[in-house]
Amino acid sequence: MKKENWLYGASVYQIYPRSFCDSNGDGVGDLRGIIGKLDYIKALGVDAVWLCPIYASPNDDNGYDISDYQSIHSDYGTLADFDELVAGLHARGLKLIMDMVLNHTSDEHAWFVESRSSKSSPKRNWYHWLPGRLDGSGAGTEAPNGWQSMFSGPAWEKDVATGEWYLHLFSRKQPDLNWENPVVRLALYDMMRWWLSRGIDGFRLDVINFISKVPGYPDGANAFTHVANGPRVHEFLSEMHREVFEPFGAVAIGETPGVSPELARLYTDPDRKELDVIFQFEMMDADSGPRGKFDARPLRGCDLLGIMKKWQEGLADRGWNSLYWNNHDQPRVISRFGESGLYREISGKALAAFLYLQKGTPFIYQGEEIGMVNTPWQDYSQLRDIESLNFITQARTETVDGKRVWTDAEILYGIRAKGRDSARTPFQWNRKKNAGFSEGVPWIAPHPDWSTINAEVADLRADSILSFYRKLLAFRKSEEAILSGGIEFVDTGTAELCLYRRFALADDGRRAVSVWVGANLSPRRLVLDKDGPWSGSAHPALSNCQTVAKAECWQPWELRVWYGL
Ligand code: TEU
């Protein structure tokens, strides 16, 4: 990323508006709720906010199914509230990134309503429509191909009016737009320019590497290989950059599942003008088993070191990565790769520092900074997420050779470990009713631990995870070696002790002082050799433990950041 880019050096705070703060007691977070919390966000030391979708939507997938791109969902407020939010952010020197879903719309969007109305509709080719295939019996038709949706079941839905099928990679209420049609692209670009003219600073582009599908829709159960990083994706992205991002100096943050470092370099090489930064999922997929995402395999932070190394080295010279542990689709990191009991805060601090001092843009998801953890769901009636609910329905009936593929206990385990609802429980502000989120009945129940885990108590303690995040983000920004310097991972001979150094080159080309980052990303107490690279770490610049008695002894989840050669 070029230093002139406003995103250079920045860190971003992600808000899931439904669950952040409810100002009017209807149980749903809203824009005025966010406006009331801007000082809290500023105090964290971030530079920008990414707002998950707030557009009109039937909420089949909580706003990722947009029915009108140019209006605000009444749950969240009005355009006037939105303008006030933009002004409030800018007055504090914070930028605003809006979430934008361009791969699909809601089936209730006027474009789709018109498209589905008849085969001769002028908007018919705004979406992907195909006739069905004759099934074996010749008695009727079946889906055009075997592609499966990301949310279980077929990716094609038969439409009664015309008897044809439309493509939906996500829910059946999220039909995919046809990017092959230039008129569709122009309509999307116009709409994006309308938002940028209102003063926003960039977009986070939902599944943006799915927009170009392989022509002919080749058959197979795995749609992913035919829609991710498709043949025209780079062409579409450069066009959008030229038409939308460049004239406004806005940033393009792409969600790109299924990218390699090589592809990520193509997407984010500044000279190619496609995207500024990408989200890749390799760490997020690491704890999935052979039966998929819900087939959860427990991992510790140290198990992810190889993936971190691969991405840091892969994008060392060109390209730009995001650094994230959480978002609205992922379970809480402390429960997932750290520990939610005794070591809750300390493991959260270690994981944060170890990742956010690498090269890339940190994205901090609401609640992460106060150490929120997964909810121990008791009953499926508590769940709200379409992905989890569809999975439960499917897994309960799935059989191979007459035997169930999933036991009930495995389904519950998978939901608790990987379901998206744990990221979506209300932000825990204080000890008051509903964690201070809402005076009404929250749309999803707050985590039962809110009286101990909340922003108000965390703010009072100098050693809280919240105070640590503030220090960490300030420290990161103060060191050019961290923002742009090189990185070298050092093999410690002990799998749990993860270590790297960041270094900037002095003008004469020699290495200046390095920043060392070491963390025991495990619950095991470690005693190492006396004279490893950690021997100079007894007086760390940043740490998550009280004192270091012996530099070679590492407490469970201990983190140290120190200056050395
Ligand atoms: O997510 C796309 C995506 O590929 C994954 O994050 C996926 O939804 C998740 O891993 C399922 O386990 C984006 C949004 O972030 C997500 O909230 C939406 O549901 C999805 O696109 C559809 O718009």
Coordinates of C-alpha atoms and ligand atoms in Angstrom, one line a residue:
M1 CA 0.0 0.0 0.0
K2 CA 1.3 3.4 -0.9
K3 CA 2.0 5.8 2.0
E4 CA -0.4 8.4 0.4
N5 CA -3.3 6.1 0.9
W6 CA -5.4 7.2 3.8
L7 CA -5.6 3.6 5.0
Y8 CA -1.9 3.3 5.3
G9 CA -1.0 3.0 9.0
A10 CA -4.7 3.0 10.0
S11 CA -6.6 0.5 12.0
V12 CA -10.3 -0.1 11.6
Y13 CA -13.1 -0.8 14.1
Q14 CA -16.0 -3.0 12.7
I15 CA -19.5 -2.3 13.9
Y16 CA -22.4 -4.7 13.5
P17 CA -25.2 -2.1 13.9
R18 CA -27.9 -4.5 15.0
S19 CA -25.9 -5.4 18.1
F20 CA -24.0 -2.3 19.0
C21 CA -26.2 0.2 20.8
D22 CA -30.0 0.6 20.7
S23 CA -31.1 4.2 21.3
N24 CA -34.9 3.8 21.0
G25 CA -35.6 0.7 23.0
D26 CA -36.9 -1.5 20.1
G27 CA -34.3 -4.1 20.8
V28 CA -32.3 -3.4 17.6
G29 CA -29.1 -1.3 17.6
D30 CA -29.3 1.9 15.5
L31 CA -27.4 4.8 14.0
R32 CA -28.2 7.1 16.9
G33 CA -26.9 4.5 19.3
I34 CA -23.6 4.5 17.3
I35 CA -23.5 8.3 17.4
G36 CA -23.7 8.2 21.2
K37 CA -20.6 6.0 21.3
L38 CA -18.2 7.8 19.0
D39 CA -16.0 9.0 21.9
Y40 CA -15.6 5.4 23.0
I41 CA -14.5 4.4 19.5
K42 CA -12.1 7.3 19.2
A43 CA -10.5 6.6 22.6
L44 CA -9.6 3.1 21.4
G45 CA -7.2 4.7 19.0
V46 CA -8.6 3.4 15.7
D47 CA -8.8 5.6 12.5
A48 CA -11.8 4.3 10.8
V49 CA -15.1 2.5 11.2
W50 CA -16.5 -0.2 9.0
L51 CA -20.2 -0.3 9.3
C52 CA -22.0 -3.6 8.4
P53 CA -25.0 -3.1 6.1
I54 CA -27.7 -0.6 7.2
Y55 CA -29.7 -0.5 3.9
A56 CA -33.3 -1.5 3.4
S57 CA -33.5 -5.3 3.7
P58 CA -35.9 -8.0 4.6
N59 CA -33.1 -9.3 6.8
D60 CA -33.0 -12.8 5.6
D61 CA -29.3 -12.6 6.1
N62 CA -29.2 -9.6 8.4
G63 CA -28.8 -6.9 5.8
Y64 CA -26.6 -8.8 3.4
D65 CA -29.8 -9.1 1.3
I66 CA -30.3 -5.5 0.2
S67 CA -33.7 -4.5 -1.2
D68 CA -32.9 -0.8 -1.8
Y69 CA -29.3 0.3 -1.9
Q70 CA -30.2 4.0 -1.5
S71 CA -32.2 3.9 1.6
I72 CA -31.6 3.2 5.3
H73 CA -33.5 0.4 7.0
S74 CA -36.0 1.9 9.4
D75 CA -34.6 -0.2 12.2
Y76 CA -31.4 1.9 12.0
G77 CA -32.8 5.4 11.5
T78 CA -32.9 7.9 8.6
L79 CA -30.6 9.4 6.1
A80 CA -30.4 12.5 8.3
D81 CA -29.1 10.2 11.2
F82 CA -26.6 8.8 8.7
D83 CA -25.4 12.3 7.7
E84 CA -25.0 13.1 11.4
L85 CA -23.0 9.9 11.9
V86 CA -20.6 10.8 9.0
A87 CA -20.2 14.3 10.4
G88 CA -19.6 13.0 14.0
L89 CA -16.9 10.6 12.7
H90 CA -15.2 13.2 10.6
A91 CA -15.2 15.7 13.4
R92 CA -13.2 13.2 15.4
G93 CA -10.8 12.5 12.6
L94 CA -12.4 9.1 11.9
K95 CA -13.2 7.7 8.4
L96 CA -16.3 5.7 7.5
I97 CA -16.2 2.6 5.4
M98 CA -19.6 1.2 4.4
D99 CA -20.3 -2.4 3.7
M100 CA -21.5 -3.0 0.1
V101 CA -23.0 -6.1 -1.3
L102 CA -22.5 -6.2 -5.1
N103 CA -22.5 -9.9 -5.7
H104 CA -26.2 -10.3 -5.0
T105 CA -29.3 -8.3 -4.0
S106 CA -32.4 -9.3 -2.0
D107 CA -35.1 -11.1 -4.0
E108 CA -37.3 -8.1 -2.8
H109 CA -35.1 -5.6 -4.6
A110 CA -37.0 -3.8 -7.4
W111 CA -34.5 -5.1 -10.0
F112 CA -35.1 -8.7 -9.1
V113 CA -38.9 -8.2 -8.9
E114 CA -38.8 -6.9 -12.4
S115 CA -36.3 -9.5 -13.6
R116 CA -38.4 -12.4 -12.4
S117 CA -41.7 -11.0 -13.8
S118 CA -41.2 -12.5 -17.3
K119 CA -38.6 -14.0 -19.6
S120 CA -38.9 -10.9 -21.7
S121 CA -38.4 -8.4 -18.9
P122 CA -35.8 -5.8 -19.8
K123 CA -34.1 -6.7 -16.5
R124 CA -34.2 -10.5 -17.1
N125 CA -30.5 -10.6 -17.8
W126 CA -29.6 -8.6 -14.7
Y127 CA -29.5 -11.9 -12.8
H128 CA -28.5 -15.5 -13.8
W129 CA -31.5 -17.3 -15.2
L130 CA -31.4 -20.8 -16.8
P131 CA -33.9 -23.5 -17.8
G132 CA -33.8 -26.6 -15.7
R133 CA -32.3 -29.9 -16.9
L134 CA -34.5 -32.8 -17.7
D135 CA -34.2 -35.3 -14.8
G136 CA -33.6 -39.0 -15.4
S137 CA -37.2 -39.9 -15.6
G138 CA -38.0 -37.3 -18.2
A139 CA -41.0 -36.4 -16.0
G140 CA -39.8 -32.9 -15.1
T141 CA -36.9 -30.7 -14.6
E142 CA -34.2 -30.3 -12.0
A143 CA -31.7 -27.5 -11.2
P144 CA -29.4 -26.4 -14.1
N145 CA -26.4 -27.8 -12.4
G146 CA -25.4 -29.4 -9.0
W147 CA -23.9 -26.2 -7.4
Q148 CA -24.6 -26.1 -3.7
S149 CA -25.2 -22.8 -1.9
M150 CA -23.0 -21.5 0.9
F151 CA -25.9 -21.8 3.3
S152 CA -26.8 -25.5 2.6
G153 CA -29.0 -26.9 -0.2
P154 CA -29.0 -26.2 -4.0
A155 CA -27.7 -22.8 -5.3
W156 CA -30.6 -22.6 -7.8
E157 CA -34.2 -21.9 -7.1
K158 CA -37.0 -22.6 -9.5
D159 CA -39.3 -19.6 -10.1
V160 CA -43.0 -20.4 -10.5
A161 CA -43.8 -17.6 -12.9
T162 CA -41.5 -18.6 -15.7
G163 CA -40.4 -22.1 -14.8
E164 CA -36.8 -21.0 -15.0
W165 CA -34.1 -21.2 -12.2
Y166 CA -32.1 -18.4 -10.7
L167 CA -28.7 -18.6 -9.1
H168 CA -28.2 -17.8 -5.4
L169 CA -24.8 -18.6 -4.0
F170 CA -26.2 -17.7 -0.5
S171 CA -29.8 -17.9 0.6
R172 CA -32.7 -18.2 -1.9
K173 CA -33.5 -14.6 -1.0
Q174 CA -30.1 -13.5 -2.2
P175 CA -30.1 -13.9 -6.1
D176 CA -26.7 -13.3 -7.7
L177 CA -26.4 -10.3 -10.0
N178 CA -25.2 -10.8 -13.5
W179 CA -21.9 -8.9 -13.8
E180 CA -21.5 -9.9 -17.5
N181 CA -24.2 -7.3 -18.2
P182 CA -22.5 -3.9 -18.4
V183 CA -25.8 -2.1 -17.6
V184 CA -25.8 -3.8 -14.2
R185 CA -22.3 -2.7 -13.5
L186 CA -23.1 0.9 -14.4
A187 CA -26.1 0.9 -12.1
L188 CA -24.0 -0.4 -9.3
Y189 CA -21.2 2.2 -9.9
D190 CA -23.8 5.0 -10.0
M191 CA -25.2 3.9 -6.7
M192 CA -21.7 3.7 -5.1
R193 CA -20.9 7.2 -6.3
W194 CA -24.1 8.5 -4.7
W195 CA -22.8 7.2 -1.3
L196 CA -19.3 8.6 -1.8
S197 CA -20.8 12.0 -2.7
R198 CA -22.4 11.9 0.8
G199 CA -18.9 11.9 2.2
I200 CA -18.0 8.3 3.0
D201 CA -14.4 7.2 2.7
G202 CA -14.6 3.7 1.2
F203 CA -16.4 0.4 0.9
R204 CA -15.9 -3.1 2.2
L205 CA -16.9 -5.2 -0.7
D206 CA -18.8 -8.4 0.3
V207 CA -17.6 -11.6 -1.5
I208 CA -16.2 -9.4 -4.3
N209 CA -14.2 -12.2 -5.9
F210 CA -17.4 -14.1 -6.6
I211 CA -18.7 -11.6 -9.2
S212 CA -17.4 -13.3 -12.3
K213 CA -18.8 -16.8 -12.9
V214 CA -17.2 -19.3 -15.3
P215 CA -19.3 -19.1 -18.5
G216 CA -21.5 -22.1 -19.1
Y217 CA -21.9 -22.8 -15.4
P218 CA -19.9 -26.0 -15.4
D219 CA -21.5 -28.8 -13.4
G220 CA -20.3 -30.2 -10.1
A221 CA -21.4 -29.9 -6.5
N222 CA -18.7 -27.3 -5.6
A223 CA -19.9 -24.0 -6.9
F224 CA -16.9 -22.3 -5.3
T225 CA -14.3 -23.4 -7.9
H226 CA -16.5 -21.9 -10.7
V227 CA -17.4 -18.6 -9.0
A228 CA -14.4 -17.6 -6.8
N229 CA -11.7 -15.6 -8.7
G230 CA -13.5 -16.1 -12.0
P231 CA -12.2 -15.2 -15.4
R232 CA -13.3 -11.5 -15.6
V233 CA -12.8 -10.6 -12.0
H234 CA -9.7 -8.5 -12.4
E235 CA -11.2 -6.7 -15.4
F236 CA -14.4 -5.8 -13.4
L237 CA -12.3 -4.7 -10.4
S238 CA -10.1 -2.3 -12.4
E239 CA -13.2 -0.9 -14.1
M240 CA -14.9 -0.3 -10.8
H241 CA -11.7 1.3 -9.4
R242 CA -11.5 3.7 -12.3
E243 CA -15.2 4.5 -12.3
V244 CA -15.8 4.7 -8.5
F245 CA -12.8 4.6 -6.2
E246 CA -10.2 6.6 -8.0
P247 CA -12.2 9.8 -8.5
F248 CA -13.0 10.0 -4.8
G249 CA -9.7 8.8 -3.3
A250 CA -11.8 6.1 -1.6
V251 CA -10.5 2.8 -0.4
A252 CA -11.7 -0.6 -1.6
I253 CA -11.5 -3.4 0.9
G254 CA -12.3 -6.7 -0.6
E255 CA -13.7 -9.8 1.1
T256 CA -12.1 -12.6 -1.0
P257 CA -12.6 -16.1 0.2
G258 CA -10.4 -18.7 -1.4
V259 CA -7.4 -16.5 -2.4
S260 CA -3.8 -17.6 -2.4
P261 CA -1.0 -15.1 -1.6
E262 CA -0.3 -15.0 -5.4
L263 CA -3.9 -13.9 -6.2
A264 CA -3.9 -11.5 -3.2
R265 CA -0.9 -9.8 -4.7
L266 CA -2.7 -9.3 -8.0
Y267 CA -5.8 -7.9 -6.2
T268 CA -3.9 -5.5 -4.0
D269 CA -0.8 -4.5 -6.0
P270 CA -1.2 -0.6 -5.9
D271 CA -0.1 -0.4 -9.5
R272 CA -2.9 -2.6 -10.7
K273 CA -5.6 -0.4 -9.1
E274 CA -8.1 -3.1 -8.1
L275 CA -8.4 -3.3 -4.3
D276 CA -6.4 -1.8 -1.5
V277 CA -6.6 -4.7 0.9
I278 CA -8.2 -8.1 1.1
F279 CA -9.7 -10.4 3.6
Q280 CA -8.5 -14.0 3.2
F281 CA -9.8 -16.8 5.3
E282 CA -6.9 -19.2 5.8
M283 CA -6.8 -18.9 9.6
M284 CA -10.6 -18.9 9.8
D285 CA -10.8 -22.2 7.9
A286 CA -8.0 -23.9 9.8
D287 CA -10.2 -25.3 12.5
S288 CA -12.7 -26.9 10.0
G289 CA -12.8 -30.6 9.7
P290 CA -13.6 -32.9 6.7
R291 CA -17.4 -32.3 7.1
G292 CA -16.9 -28.6 6.8
K293 CA -17.1 -25.5 8.9
F294 CA -19.2 -26.9 11.7
D295 CA -17.0 -29.9 12.0
A296 CA -14.9 -27.9 14.5
R297 CA -11.3 -29.0 15.4
P298 CA -10.0 -27.1 18.5
L299 CA -6.8 -25.2 17.8
R300 CA -4.6 -22.8 19.9
G301 CA -3.0 -19.6 18.6
C302 CA 0.4 -21.3 18.1
D303 CA -1.1 -23.8 15.6
L304 CA -1.7 -20.9 13.2
L305 CA 1.9 -19.7 13.1
G306 CA 2.6 -21.4 9.8
I307 CA -0.3 -19.7 8.1
M308 CA 0.7 -16.3 9.4
K309 CA 4.2 -16.8 8.2
K310 CA 3.0 -17.9 4.7
W311 CA 0.9 -14.7 4.3
Q312 CA 3.5 -12.3 5.8
E313 CA 6.2 -13.7 3.5
G314 CA 3.9 -14.0 0.5
L315 CA 2.9 -10.3 0.7
A316 CA 6.3 -9.0 1.9
D317 CA 7.1 -6.9 -1.2
R318 CA 3.8 -6.4 -2.9
G319 CA 0.2 -6.5 -1.9
W320 CA -1.6 -5.8 1.3
N321 CA -3.3 -8.1 3.8
S322 CA -5.8 -7.4 6.5
L323 CA -5.1 -8.6 10.1
Y324 CA -8.2 -9.9 11.9
W325 CA -9.3 -12.4 14.5
N326 CA -13.0 -11.7 14.4
N327 CA -15.8 -10.3 12.4
H328 CA -19.6 -10.8 12.3
D329 CA -19.2 -14.2 10.6
Q330 CA -16.7 -15.7 13.0
P331 CA -16.8 -17.0 16.6
R332 CA -15.1 -15.0 19.3
V333 CA -11.3 -15.4 19.1
I334 CA -10.7 -15.9 22.8
S335 CA -13.0 -18.9 22.9
R336 CA -11.7 -20.2 19.6
F337 CA -7.9 -19.8 19.7
G338 CA -7.3 -18.6 23.3
E339 CA -9.0 -19.5 26.5
S340 CA -12.2 -18.2 28.0
G341 CA -11.6 -19.1 31.7
L342 CA -8.7 -17.9 33.9
Y343 CA -6.7 -16.8 30.9
R344 CA -9.5 -14.9 29.1
E345 CA -7.9 -11.4 29.1
I346 CA -4.3 -12.5 29.0
S347 CA -4.8 -14.8 26.0
G348 CA -6.9 -12.2 24.3
K349 CA -4.0 -9.7 24.7
A350 CA -1.4 -12.1 23.4
L351 CA -3.4 -13.0 20.3
A352 CA -4.1 -9.4 19.6
A353 CA -0.5 -8.2 19.9
F354 CA 0.9 -11.1 18.0
L355 CA -1.3 -10.5 15.0
Y356 CA -1.7 -6.7 14.9
L357 CA 2.1 -6.1 15.0
Q358 CA 2.5 -7.9 11.8
K359 CA 2.3 -6.1 8.4
G360 CA -1.2 -5.2 7.2
T361 CA -4.3 -3.4 8.3
P362 CA -5.8 -4.4 11.7
F363 CA -9.6 -4.8 11.8
I364 CA -11.0 -5.0 15.3
Y365 CA -14.5 -6.3 15.7
Q366 CA -16.8 -4.8 18.3
G367 CA -16.5 -6.5 21.6
E368 CA -13.1 -8.0 20.9
E369 CA -11.5 -5.1 22.7
I370 CA -13.3 -6.0 25.9
G371 CA -12.7 -9.7 25.6
M372 CA -16.2 -10.9 24.7
V373 CA -16.5 -14.7 24.4
N374 CA -18.8 -17.3 22.7
T375 CA -22.2 -17.9 24.1
P376 CA -22.9 -21.4 25.4
W377 CA -26.1 -21.8 23.4
Q378 CA -28.6 -24.1 25.3
D379 CA -31.5 -24.1 22.9
Y380 CA -31.7 -23.6 19.2
S381 CA -34.6 -21.2 19.7
Q382 CA -32.0 -18.7 20.9
L383 CA -30.2 -18.8 17.5
R384 CA -31.0 -16.2 14.8
D385 CA -28.5 -16.8 12.0
I386 CA -29.8 -18.4 8.8
E387 CA -26.5 -20.3 8.2
S388 CA -26.7 -22.0 11.6
L389 CA -30.5 -22.7 11.3
N390 CA -30.1 -24.2 7.8
F391 CA -27.2 -26.3 8.9
I392 CA -29.1 -27.7 11.8
T393 CA -32.1 -28.7 9.6
Q394 CA -29.8 -30.3 7.0
A395 CA -27.5 -32.1 9.5
R396 CA -30.4 -33.6 11.4
T397 CA -31.6 -35.4 8.3
E398 CA -28.3 -36.1 6.4
T399 CA -27.6 -39.8 6.1
V400 CA -25.1 -42.0 4.3
D401 CA -26.0 -45.7 3.9
G402 CA -28.9 -45.1 6.2
K403 CA -26.6 -43.8 9.0
R404 CA -26.7 -40.2 10.3
V405 CA -23.7 -38.1 9.3
W406 CA -24.0 -35.9 12.4
T407 CA -25.1 -36.8 15.9
D408 CA -27.1 -34.3 17.9
A409 CA -24.2 -33.7 20.2
E410 CA -21.9 -33.0 17.3
I411 CA -24.4 -30.5 15.8
L412 CA -24.6 -28.6 19.1
Y413 CA -20.8 -28.6 19.5
G414 CA -20.4 -27.3 16.0
I415 CA -22.9 -24.5 16.5
R416 CA -21.3 -23.4 19.8
A417 CA -17.8 -23.5 18.4
K418 CA -18.4 -22.0 14.9
G419 CA -21.9 -20.5 14.7
R420 CA -22.0 -16.8 13.7
D421 CA -24.5 -15.8 16.4
S422 CA -21.8 -15.6 19.1
A423 CA -20.3 -12.6 17.2
R424 CA -23.7 -11.0 17.1
T425 CA -24.8 -10.9 20.7
P426 CA -25.2 -7.4 22.0
F427 CA -22.2 -5.3 22.8
Q428 CA -21.7 -5.4 26.6
W429 CA -21.5 -1.8 27.7
N430 CA -22.1 -2.0 31.5
R431 CA -23.8 -3.9 34.3
K432 CA -27.3 -2.5 33.6
K433 CA -30.2 -4.3 32.0
N434 CA -29.3 -6.1 28.8
A435 CA -25.7 -5.1 29.3
G436 CA -26.7 -1.5 28.6
F437 CA -27.4 -2.4 25.0
S438 CA -31.2 -1.8 25.0
E439 CA -34.1 -0.8 27.2
G440 CA -36.3 -3.2 25.3
V441 CA -36.1 -6.8 24.4
P442 CA -32.9 -7.4 22.4
W443 CA -33.3 -9.2 19.1
I444 CA -30.8 -11.7 20.3
A445 CA -30.1 -12.5 23.9
P446 CA -27.0 -10.9 25.5
H447 CA -24.2 -13.2 26.7
P448 CA -24.9 -14.3 30.3
D449 CA -21.5 -13.0 31.5
W450 CA -22.2 -9.3 30.9
S451 CA -22.0 -8.2 34.5
T452 CA -18.3 -9.2 34.6
I453 CA -17.3 -8.6 31.0
N454 CA -18.3 -5.1 29.9
A455 CA -16.7 -1.9 28.7
E456 CA -17.5 0.1 31.9
V457 CA -15.5 -2.2 34.2
A458 CA -12.8 -2.7 31.6
D459 CA -12.4 1.1 31.3
L460 CA -11.7 1.4 35.1
R461 CA -8.8 -1.1 35.2
A462 CA -5.4 -0.1 33.8
D463 CA -4.6 -3.7 33.2
S464 CA -7.8 -4.6 31.4
I465 CA -7.8 -6.0 27.9
L466 CA -9.5 -2.7 26.8
S467 CA -6.6 -0.7 28.2
F468 CA -4.2 -3.1 26.5
Y469 CA -5.8 -2.6 23.1
R470 CA -5.5 1.2 23.5
K471 CA -1.8 0.8 24.3
L472 CA -1.3 -1.7 21.5
L473 CA -2.8 0.4 18.8
A474 CA -0.9 3.5 19.9
F475 CA 2.4 1.5 20.0
R476 CA 1.8 0.1 16.6
K477 CA 1.3 3.5 15.1
S478 CA 4.4 5.0 16.7
E479 CA 6.8 2.5 15.1
E480 CA 7.5 2.8 11.4
A481 CA 9.2 -0.6 11.5
I482 CA 5.8 -2.1 12.3
L483 CA 3.8 -0.2 9.7
S484 CA 6.1 -0.8 6.8
G485 CA 9.2 -2.6 7.9
G486 CA 10.3 -6.1 7.1
I487 CA 9.4 -9.2 9.1
E488 CA 11.4 -12.2 10.0
F489 CA 9.9 -15.2 11.8
V490 CA 12.4 -16.9 14.2
D491 CA 12.3 -20.6 14.9
T492 CA 12.3 -21.0 18.7
G493 CA 12.5 -24.7 18.7
T494 CA 9.4 -24.7 20.9
A495 CA 6.1 -24.9 19.0
E496 CA 4.2 -22.8 21.5
L497 CA 6.6 -19.9 21.6
C498 CA 5.9 -17.8 18.5
L499 CA 8.5 -15.2 17.7
Y500 CA 9.2 -12.6 15.0
R501 CA 11.1 -9.4 14.6
R502 CA 10.1 -6.3 12.6
F503 CA 12.8 -4.1 11.3
A504 CA 13.2 -1.0 9.2
L505 CA 16.3 -0.3 7.2
A506 CA 18.4 2.7 8.0
D507 CA 19.3 5.1 5.2
D508 CA 22.7 3.3 4.7
G509 CA 20.8 0.1 4.1
R510 CA 21.7 -1.4 7.4
R511 CA 19.1 -2.7 9.8
A512 CA 18.2 -0.2 12.5
V513 CA 16.9 -1.4 15.8
S514 CA 14.3 -4.2 15.6
V515 CA 11.0 -4.6 17.4
W516 CA 10.8 -8.2 18.7
V517 CA 7.4 -9.8 19.3
G518 CA 7.2 -13.0 21.2
A519 CA 4.2 -14.9 22.6
N520 CA 3.5 -18.1 24.2
L521 CA 0.3 -18.8 22.4
S522 CA -0.6 -21.8 24.6
P523 CA -1.7 -22.5 28.2
R524 CA 1.6 -24.4 28.8
R525 CA 4.3 -22.9 31.0
L526 CA 7.6 -22.8 29.1
V527 CA 11.2 -22.9 30.3
L528 CA 13.6 -22.4 27.4
D529 CA 17.3 -22.1 27.0
K530 CA 18.9 -19.1 28.8
D531 CA 20.5 -17.6 25.7
G532 CA 17.8 -17.6 23.0
P533 CA 16.8 -14.4 21.2
W534 CA 14.5 -13.7 24.2
S535 CA 17.4 -13.1 26.6
G536 CA 17.0 -9.4 26.0
S537 CA 13.3 -9.4 26.7
A538 CA 13.3 -8.9 30.5
H539 CA 12.2 -5.2 30.1
P540 CA 9.6 -5.3 27.5
A541 CA 8.1 -2.2 25.8
L542 CA 4.7 -3.9 25.9
S543 CA 3.6 -7.0 27.8
N544 CA 0.6 -8.8 29.3
C545 CA 2.2 -10.0 32.5
Q546 CA 3.3 -8.2 35.6
T547 CA 7.0 -8.9 35.8
V548 CA 9.5 -11.0 33.9
A549 CA 11.6 -12.9 36.5
K550 CA 13.7 -14.9 34.1
A551 CA 13.7 -14.1 30.4
E552 CA 13.7 -17.8 29.5
C553 CA 10.6 -18.6 31.5
W554 CA 7.3 -17.9 29.7
Q555 CA 4.0 -17.9 31.6
P556 CA 0.9 -19.4 29.9
W557 CA -0.1 -16.9 27.1
E558 CA 2.7 -14.5 28.0
L559 CA 3.4 -11.8 25.5
R560 CA 6.5 -9.6 25.3
V561 CA 7.4 -6.9 22.8
W562 CA 10.9 -5.5 23.1
Y563 CA 13.6 -3.6 21.3
G564 CA 16.7 -5.4 20.2
L565 CA 19.1 -5.8 17.3
Ligands
TEU1 O1 -19.6 -13.6 3.8 C1 -19.1 -14.4 2.8 C2 -18.4 -15.6 3.2 O2 -17.9 -16.3 2.3 C3 -18.2 -16.1 4.5 O3 -17.8 -15.2 5.4 C4 -19.4 -16.9 4.9 O4 -20.6 -16.1 5.0 C5 -19.2 -17.5 6.3 O5 -18.0 -17.9 6.4 C6 -20.2 -18.6 6.4 O6 -19.6 -19.5 7.3 C7 -20.2 -12.4 3.5 C8 -20.7 -11.7 4.7 O7 -19.7 -11.3 5.5 C9 -21.7 -12.6 5.4 O8 -22.2 -12.0 6.6 C10 -22.9 -12.8 4.4 O9 -23.8 -13.8 5.0 C11 -22.4 -13.4 3.1 O10 -21.3 -12.7 2.6 C12 -23.5 -13.2 2.0 O11 -23.7 -11.9 1.7

